[in-house]
Coordinates of C-alpha atoms in Angstrom, one line a residue:
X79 CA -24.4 48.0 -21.5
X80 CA -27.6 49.0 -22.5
X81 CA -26.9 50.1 -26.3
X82 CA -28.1 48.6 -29.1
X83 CA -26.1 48.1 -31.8
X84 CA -26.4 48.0 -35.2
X85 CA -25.3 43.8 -35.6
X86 CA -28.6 42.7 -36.4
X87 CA -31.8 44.7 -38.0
X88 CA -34.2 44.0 -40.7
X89 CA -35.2 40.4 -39.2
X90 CA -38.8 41.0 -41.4
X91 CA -37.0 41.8 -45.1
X92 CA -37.8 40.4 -47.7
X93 CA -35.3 40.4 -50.6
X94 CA -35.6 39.9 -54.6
X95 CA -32.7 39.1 -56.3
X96 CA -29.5 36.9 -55.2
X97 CA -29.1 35.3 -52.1
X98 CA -26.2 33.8 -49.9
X99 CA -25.0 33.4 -46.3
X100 CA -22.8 31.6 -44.5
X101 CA -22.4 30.1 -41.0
X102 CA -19.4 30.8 -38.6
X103 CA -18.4 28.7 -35.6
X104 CA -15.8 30.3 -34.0
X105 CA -13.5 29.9 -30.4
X106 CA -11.9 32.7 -28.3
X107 CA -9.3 32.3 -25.7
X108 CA -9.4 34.9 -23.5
X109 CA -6.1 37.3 -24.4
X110 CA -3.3 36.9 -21.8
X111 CA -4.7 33.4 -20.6
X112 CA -3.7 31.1 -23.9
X113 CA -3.5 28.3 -21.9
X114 CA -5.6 28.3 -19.4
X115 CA -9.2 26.6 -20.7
X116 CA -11.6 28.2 -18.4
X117 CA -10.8 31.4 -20.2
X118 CA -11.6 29.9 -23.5
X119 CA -14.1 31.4 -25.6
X120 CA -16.4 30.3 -28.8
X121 CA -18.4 32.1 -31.1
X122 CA -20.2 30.9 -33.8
X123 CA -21.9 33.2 -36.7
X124 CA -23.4 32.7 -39.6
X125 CA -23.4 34.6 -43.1
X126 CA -26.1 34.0 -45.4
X127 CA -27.3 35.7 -48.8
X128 CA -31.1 35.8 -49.8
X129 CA -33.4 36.0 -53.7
X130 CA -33.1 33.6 -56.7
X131 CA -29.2 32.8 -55.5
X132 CA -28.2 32.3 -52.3
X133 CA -24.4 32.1 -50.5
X134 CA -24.3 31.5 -47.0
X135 CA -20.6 31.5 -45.0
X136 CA -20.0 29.6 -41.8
X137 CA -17.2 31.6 -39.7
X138 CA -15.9 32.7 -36.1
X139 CA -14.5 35.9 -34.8
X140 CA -11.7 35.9 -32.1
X141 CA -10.3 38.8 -30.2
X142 CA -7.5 36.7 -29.0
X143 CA -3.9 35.8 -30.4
X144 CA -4.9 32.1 -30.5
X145 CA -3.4 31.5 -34.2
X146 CA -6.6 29.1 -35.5
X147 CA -9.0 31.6 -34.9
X148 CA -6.9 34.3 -36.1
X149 CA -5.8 32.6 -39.8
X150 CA -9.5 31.1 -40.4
X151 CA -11.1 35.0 -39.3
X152 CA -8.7 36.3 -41.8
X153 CA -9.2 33.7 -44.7
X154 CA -13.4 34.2 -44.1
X155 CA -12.7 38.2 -44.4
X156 CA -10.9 37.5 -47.6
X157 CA -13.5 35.0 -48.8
X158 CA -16.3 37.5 -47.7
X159 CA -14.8 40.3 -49.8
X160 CA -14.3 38.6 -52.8
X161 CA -17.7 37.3 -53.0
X162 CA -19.1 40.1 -52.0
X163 CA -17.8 42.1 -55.2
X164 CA -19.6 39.0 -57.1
X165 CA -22.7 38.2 -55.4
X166 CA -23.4 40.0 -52.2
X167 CA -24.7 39.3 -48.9
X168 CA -27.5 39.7 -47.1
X169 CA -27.0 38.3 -43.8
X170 CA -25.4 35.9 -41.7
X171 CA -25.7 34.4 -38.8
X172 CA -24.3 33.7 -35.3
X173 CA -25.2 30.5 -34.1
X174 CA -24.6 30.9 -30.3
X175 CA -21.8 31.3 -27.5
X176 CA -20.2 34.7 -29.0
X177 CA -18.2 35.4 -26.1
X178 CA -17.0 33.6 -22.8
X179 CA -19.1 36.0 -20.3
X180 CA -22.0 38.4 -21.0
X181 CA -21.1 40.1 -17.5
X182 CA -17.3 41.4 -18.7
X183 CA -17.3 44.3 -21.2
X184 CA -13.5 43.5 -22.3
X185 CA -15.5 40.4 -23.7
X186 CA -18.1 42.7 -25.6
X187 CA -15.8 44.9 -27.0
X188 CA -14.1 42.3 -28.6
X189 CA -16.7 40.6 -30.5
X190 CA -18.4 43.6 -31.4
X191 CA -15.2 44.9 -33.1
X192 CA -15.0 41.4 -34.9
X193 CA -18.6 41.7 -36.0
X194 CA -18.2 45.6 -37.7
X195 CA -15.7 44.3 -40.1
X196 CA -18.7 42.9 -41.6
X197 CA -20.4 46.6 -41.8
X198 CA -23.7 47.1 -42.9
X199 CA -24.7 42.9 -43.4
X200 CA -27.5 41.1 -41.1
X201 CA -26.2 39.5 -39.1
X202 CA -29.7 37.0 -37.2
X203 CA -28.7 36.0 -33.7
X204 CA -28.6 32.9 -31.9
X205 CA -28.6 33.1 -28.4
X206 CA -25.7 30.4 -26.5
X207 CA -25.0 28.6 -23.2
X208 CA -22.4 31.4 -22.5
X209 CA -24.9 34.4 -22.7
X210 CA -26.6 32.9 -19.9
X211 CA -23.9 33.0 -17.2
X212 CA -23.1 35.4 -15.0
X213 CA -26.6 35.8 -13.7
X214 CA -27.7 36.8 -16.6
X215 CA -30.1 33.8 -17.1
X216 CA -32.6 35.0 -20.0
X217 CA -29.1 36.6 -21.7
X218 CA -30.8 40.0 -21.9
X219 CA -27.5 41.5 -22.4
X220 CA -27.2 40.0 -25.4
X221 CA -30.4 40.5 -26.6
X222 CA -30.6 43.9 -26.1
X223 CA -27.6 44.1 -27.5
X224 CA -28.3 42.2 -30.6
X225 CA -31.4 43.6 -31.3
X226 CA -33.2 40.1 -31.6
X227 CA -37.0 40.1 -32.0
X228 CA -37.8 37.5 -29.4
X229 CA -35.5 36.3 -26.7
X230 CA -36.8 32.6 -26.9
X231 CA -37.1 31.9 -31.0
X232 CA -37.9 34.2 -34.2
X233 CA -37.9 33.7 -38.0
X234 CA -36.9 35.7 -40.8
X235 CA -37.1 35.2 -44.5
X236 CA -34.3 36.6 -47.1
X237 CA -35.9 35.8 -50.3
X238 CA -36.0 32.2 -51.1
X239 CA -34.6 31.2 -47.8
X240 CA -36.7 30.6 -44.3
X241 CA -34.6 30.8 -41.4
X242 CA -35.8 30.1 -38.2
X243 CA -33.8 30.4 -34.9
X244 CA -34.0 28.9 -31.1
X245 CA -32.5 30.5 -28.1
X246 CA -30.7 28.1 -25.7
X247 CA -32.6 27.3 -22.7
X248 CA -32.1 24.2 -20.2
X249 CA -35.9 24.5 -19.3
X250 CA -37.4 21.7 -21.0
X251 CA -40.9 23.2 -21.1
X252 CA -39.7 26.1 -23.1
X253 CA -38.0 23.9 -25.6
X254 CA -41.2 21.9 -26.3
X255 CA -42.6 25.6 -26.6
X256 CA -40.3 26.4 -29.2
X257 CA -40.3 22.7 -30.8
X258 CA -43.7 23.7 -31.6
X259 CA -43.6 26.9 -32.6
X260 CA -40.9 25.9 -35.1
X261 CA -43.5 23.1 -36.2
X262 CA -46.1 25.8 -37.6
X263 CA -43.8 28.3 -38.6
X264 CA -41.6 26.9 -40.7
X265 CA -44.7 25.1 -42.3
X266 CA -46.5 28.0 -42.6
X267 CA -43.4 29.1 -45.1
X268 CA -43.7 28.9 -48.5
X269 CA -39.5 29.7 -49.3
X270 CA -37.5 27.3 -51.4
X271 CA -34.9 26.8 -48.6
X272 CA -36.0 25.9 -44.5
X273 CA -33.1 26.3 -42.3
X274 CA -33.0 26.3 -38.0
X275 CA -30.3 27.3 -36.8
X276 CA -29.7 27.0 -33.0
X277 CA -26.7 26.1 -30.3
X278 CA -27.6 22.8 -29.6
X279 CA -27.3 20.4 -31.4
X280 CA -30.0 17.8 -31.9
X281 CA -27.8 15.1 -33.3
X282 CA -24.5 15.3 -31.0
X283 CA -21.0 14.1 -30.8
X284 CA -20.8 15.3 -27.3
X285 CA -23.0 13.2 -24.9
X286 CA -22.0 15.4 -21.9
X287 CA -23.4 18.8 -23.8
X288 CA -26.7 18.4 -22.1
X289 CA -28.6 18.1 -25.7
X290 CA -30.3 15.0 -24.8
X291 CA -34.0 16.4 -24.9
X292 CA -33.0 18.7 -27.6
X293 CA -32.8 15.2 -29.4
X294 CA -36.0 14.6 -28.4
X295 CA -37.7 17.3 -29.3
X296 CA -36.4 19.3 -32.0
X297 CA -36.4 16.5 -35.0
X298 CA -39.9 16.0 -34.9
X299 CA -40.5 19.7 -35.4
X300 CA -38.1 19.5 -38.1
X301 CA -39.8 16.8 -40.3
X302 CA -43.4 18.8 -39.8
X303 CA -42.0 22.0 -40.7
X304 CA -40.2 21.0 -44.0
X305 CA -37.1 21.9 -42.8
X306 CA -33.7 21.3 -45.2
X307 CA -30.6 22.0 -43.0
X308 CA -30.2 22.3 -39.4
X309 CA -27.4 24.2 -38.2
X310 CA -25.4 24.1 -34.6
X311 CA -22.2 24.6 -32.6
X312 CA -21.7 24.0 -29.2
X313 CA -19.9 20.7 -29.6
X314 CA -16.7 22.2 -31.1
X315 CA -16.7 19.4 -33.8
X316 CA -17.5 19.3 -37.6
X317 CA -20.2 16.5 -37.9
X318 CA -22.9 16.4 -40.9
X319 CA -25.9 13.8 -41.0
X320 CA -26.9 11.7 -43.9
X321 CA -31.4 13.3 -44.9
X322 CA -33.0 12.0 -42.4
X323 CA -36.8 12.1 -42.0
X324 CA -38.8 10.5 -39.1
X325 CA -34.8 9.7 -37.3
X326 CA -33.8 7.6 -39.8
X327 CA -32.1 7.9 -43.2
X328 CA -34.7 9.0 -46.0
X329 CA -35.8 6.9 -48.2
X330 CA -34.7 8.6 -51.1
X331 CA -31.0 8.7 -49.8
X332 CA -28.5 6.3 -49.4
X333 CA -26.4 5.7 -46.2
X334 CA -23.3 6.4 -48.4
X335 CA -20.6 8.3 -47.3
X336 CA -19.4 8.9 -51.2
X337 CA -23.1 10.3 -52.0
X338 CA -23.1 14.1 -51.9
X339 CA -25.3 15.0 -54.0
X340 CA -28.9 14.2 -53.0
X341 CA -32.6 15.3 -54.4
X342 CA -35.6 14.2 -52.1
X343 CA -37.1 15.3 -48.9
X344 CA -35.5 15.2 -45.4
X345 CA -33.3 17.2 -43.6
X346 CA -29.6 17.3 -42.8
X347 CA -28.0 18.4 -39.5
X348 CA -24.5 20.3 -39.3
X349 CA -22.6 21.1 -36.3
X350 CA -20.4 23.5 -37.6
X351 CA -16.7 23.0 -36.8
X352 CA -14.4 25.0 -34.4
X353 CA -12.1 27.6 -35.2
X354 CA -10.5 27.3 -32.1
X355 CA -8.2 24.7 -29.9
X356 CA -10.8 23.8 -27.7
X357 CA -11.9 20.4 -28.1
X358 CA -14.9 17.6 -26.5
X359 CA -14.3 14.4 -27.6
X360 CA -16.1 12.8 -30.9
X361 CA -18.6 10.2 -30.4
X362 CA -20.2 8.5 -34.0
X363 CA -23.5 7.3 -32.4
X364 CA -24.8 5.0 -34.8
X365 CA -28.0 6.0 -34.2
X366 CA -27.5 9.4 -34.9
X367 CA -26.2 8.2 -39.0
X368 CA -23.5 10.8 -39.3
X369 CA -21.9 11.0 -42.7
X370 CA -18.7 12.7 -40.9
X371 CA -17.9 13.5 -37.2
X372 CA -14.5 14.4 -36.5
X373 CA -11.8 17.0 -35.4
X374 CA -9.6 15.8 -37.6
X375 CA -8.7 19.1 -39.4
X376 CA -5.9 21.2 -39.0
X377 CA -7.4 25.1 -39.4
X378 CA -10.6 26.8 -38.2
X379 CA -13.5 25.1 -40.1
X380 CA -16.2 27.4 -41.3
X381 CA -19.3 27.0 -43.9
X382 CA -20.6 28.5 -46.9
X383 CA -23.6 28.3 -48.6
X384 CA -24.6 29.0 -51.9
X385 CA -28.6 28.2 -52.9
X386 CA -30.2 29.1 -56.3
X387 CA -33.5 28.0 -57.1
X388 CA -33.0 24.6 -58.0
X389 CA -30.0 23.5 -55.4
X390 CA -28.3 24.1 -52.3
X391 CA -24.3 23.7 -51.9
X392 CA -23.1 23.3 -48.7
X393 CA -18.9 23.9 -48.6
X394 CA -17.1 23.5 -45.5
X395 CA -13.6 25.1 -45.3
X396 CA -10.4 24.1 -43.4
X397 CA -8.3 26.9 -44.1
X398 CA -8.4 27.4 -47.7
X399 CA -9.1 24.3 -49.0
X400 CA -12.5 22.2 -49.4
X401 CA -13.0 20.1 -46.3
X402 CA -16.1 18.7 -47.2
X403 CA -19.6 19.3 -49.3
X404 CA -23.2 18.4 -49.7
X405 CA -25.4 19.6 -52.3
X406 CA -29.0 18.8 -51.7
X407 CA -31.1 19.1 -55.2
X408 CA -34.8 20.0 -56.2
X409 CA -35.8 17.6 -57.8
X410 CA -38.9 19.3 -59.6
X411 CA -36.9 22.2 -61.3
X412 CA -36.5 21.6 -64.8
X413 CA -33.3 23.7 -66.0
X414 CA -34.5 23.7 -69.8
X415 CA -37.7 25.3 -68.9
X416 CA -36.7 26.9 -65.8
X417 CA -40.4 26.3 -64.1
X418 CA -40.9 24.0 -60.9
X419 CA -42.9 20.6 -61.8
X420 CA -44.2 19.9 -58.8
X421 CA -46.2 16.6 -57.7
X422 CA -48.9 18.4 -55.5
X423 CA -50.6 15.6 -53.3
X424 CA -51.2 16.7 -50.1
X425 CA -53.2 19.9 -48.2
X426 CA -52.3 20.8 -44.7
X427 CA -53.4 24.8 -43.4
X428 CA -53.8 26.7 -47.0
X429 CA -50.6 25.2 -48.3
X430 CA -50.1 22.1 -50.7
X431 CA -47.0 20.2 -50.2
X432 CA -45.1 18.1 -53.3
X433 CA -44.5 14.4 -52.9
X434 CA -41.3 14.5 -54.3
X435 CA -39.5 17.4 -52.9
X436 CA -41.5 18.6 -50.1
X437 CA -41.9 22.2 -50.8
X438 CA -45.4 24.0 -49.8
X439 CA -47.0 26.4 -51.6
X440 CA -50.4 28.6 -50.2
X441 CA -53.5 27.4 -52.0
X442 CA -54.5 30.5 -52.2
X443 CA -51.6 32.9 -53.0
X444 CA -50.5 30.6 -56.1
X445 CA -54.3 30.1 -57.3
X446 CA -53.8 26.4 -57.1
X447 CA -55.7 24.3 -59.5
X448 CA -55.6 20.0 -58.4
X449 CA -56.9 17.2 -56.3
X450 CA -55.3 16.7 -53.1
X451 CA -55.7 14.7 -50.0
X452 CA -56.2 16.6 -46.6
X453 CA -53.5 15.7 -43.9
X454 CA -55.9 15.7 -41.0
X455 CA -59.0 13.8 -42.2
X456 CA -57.5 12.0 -45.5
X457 CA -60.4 13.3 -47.4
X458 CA -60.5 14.5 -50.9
X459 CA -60.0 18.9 -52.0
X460 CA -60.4 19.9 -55.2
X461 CA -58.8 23.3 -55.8
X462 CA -59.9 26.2 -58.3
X463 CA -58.1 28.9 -58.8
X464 CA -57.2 28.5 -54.8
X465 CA -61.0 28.1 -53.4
X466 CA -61.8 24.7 -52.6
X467 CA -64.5 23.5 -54.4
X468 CA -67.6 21.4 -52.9
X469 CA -69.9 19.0 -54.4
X470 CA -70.1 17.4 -57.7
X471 CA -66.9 19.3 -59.5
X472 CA -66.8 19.7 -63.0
X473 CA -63.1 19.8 -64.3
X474 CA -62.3 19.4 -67.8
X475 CA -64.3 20.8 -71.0
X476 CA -64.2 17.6 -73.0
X477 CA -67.6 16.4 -74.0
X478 CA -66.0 13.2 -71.8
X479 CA -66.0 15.6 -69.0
X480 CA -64.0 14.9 -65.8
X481 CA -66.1 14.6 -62.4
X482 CA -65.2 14.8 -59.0
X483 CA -67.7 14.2 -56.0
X484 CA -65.9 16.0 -52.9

């Protein structure tokens, strides 16, 4: 049980070009026990492309003759191929849960057979509730198996796109620690696209999953990190939240279930589907402002993602037909000039964040040239060429020439 395969490498590439992925959710009944649910098994992976144009897929892989997971693996293969002829992938990514026991090779066999139809793609790991059991509490099967970089969180950037990733973990104190990790990561990034992607979901259609300090923990981190999507499993549903900043709708979006389309800041949370027949019940807390929550779909749902510079499309599948779709817009790229016009206000550790869409960009990196207001002490910086500048700062040639005291 000790080889690694070769599912996941890479984690520090950086790619030019066109990126996609996609995101799997997937559930497994154990072969032989169809109807018995303790033998029921989930998996959940994501496929994502990164560069200039991104495509991300959402699917699940079953090694059982449960007919949902079956049909939906098949139509993402298909999907996968086609696009792959046209665009390419990078990597994907599995959100959590890949297999009903880490103790029971059978179990292991199976997924990784599912997972080398996808040959030489990434594939970043997610570590789930189930790669805990069977004494196996820090899932180091699974890790060693998956080759991931850290066993508690890691981060990995494909081109324009930041992914960051959480472990599961029912010890509160490590959450926080990875809350906050996530925090100065992610806003450490400069890529187009923030995503997290971990098991739990922070918003929830389950209150029995036990996600109740994830909740607590895991949006704040979010909304100081700059991240745009968050995506989950674990509740076997398909829910997707309105932008929400600060736990509450963004200002720049409307709690309106016919607006898909949406350029501003804020982040939206997925839990992505089930491909499977096992089911928790839906619950639409209010507070949580879902868009959709449901099981109300007949096939194995599974995402895909395609991000260019100036959008990201978010398509989620039932079968072979559209089941639902968000695109969330920057607002600052002009198509006519293809350039960024970004409203640079604020300066938080060597990176400059825009007002309107919320990206950050390092001072220094991008020789930036402005007047911004630091975060901490709401003082004054005037930028040249990326060095802040002290004292009386000349900064326009006129013979009415500019003049800032900072």
């Amino acid at each position: 049980m000790r080889q690694k395969t070769k599912i996941n490498n890479r984690h520090q590439r950086q790619i030019k070009g066109k990126p996609a992925f996609s995101l799997l959710q997937a559930f497994y009944m154990q072969p032989g026990h169809e109807q018995n649910p303790q033998s029921q098994k989930h998996i959940h992976s994501n496929q994502h492309n990164a560069g200039i144009n991104r495509r991300v897929k959402t699917i699940q892989e079953a090694h059982s003759e449960n007919h949902h997971s079956r049909n939906t693996l098949r139509n993402v293969r298909r999907r996968y191929t086609e696009d792959k002829v046209s665009s390419g992938y990078d990597f994907g990514i599995q959100v959590g849960d890949s297999l009903e026991s880490p103790g029971l090779y059978s179990g292991w066999t199976g997924i990784l057979d599912a997972f080398t139809k996808f040959k030489s793609t990434d594939v970043v790991h997610v570590i789930g509730n189930h790669e805990t059991y069977n004494g196996d509490d820090k899932a180091e099967h699974a890790n060693i198996i998956y080759n991931t970089p850290n066993d508690k969180y890691y981060s990995v950037t494909y081109g324009n796109v930041y992914v960051a990733t959480i472990a599961y973990s029912s010890d509160n104190a490590q959450m926080k620690e990875a809350a906050e990790w996530l925090a100065k990561d992610a806003a450490a990034s400069d890529a187009q696209w923030k995503i997290l992607t971990m098991h739990q979901p922070p918003y929830y259609t389950n209150p029995q999953g036990s996600s109740e300090y994830i909740n607590e923990v895991i949006p704040p981190a979010v909304d100081k990190g700059g991240i745009d999507f968050v995506f989950s499993g674990h509740d076997h549903s398909f829910a997707r939240t309105f932008p929400l900043t600060d736990r509450k709708v963004a200002s720049d979006a409307k709690e309106d279930v016919a607006e898909t389309t949406y350029a501003g800041k804020g982040a939206v949370y997925y839990i992505c589907g089930s491909t499977g027949e096992k089911s928790y019940g839906v619950t639409d807390n209010k507070d949580f402002h879902f868009a959709k929550a449901t099981q109300d779909y007949e096939n194995g749902i599974y995402l895909s993602v395609d991000a260019t510079e100036d959008k990201c499309v978010i398509t989620a599948y039932d079968g072979d037909s559209v089941y639902d779709e968000f695109t969330k817009v920057n607002g600052c790229y002009n198509k006519d000039t293809k350039k960024f016009e970004h409203e640079f206000t604020t300066y938080s550790n060597g990176m400059v964040i825009c007002e309107k869409c919320g990206v950050r960009e390092n001072v220094e990196t991008e020789k930036f040239n402005g007047l911004v207001k630091d975060e901490k002490s709401g003082k004054s910086m005037f930028f040249v060429d990326g060095k802040a500048q002290t004292g009386l700062v000349a900064y326009a040639e006129d013979s009415k020439i500019g003049r800032a005291h900072v």
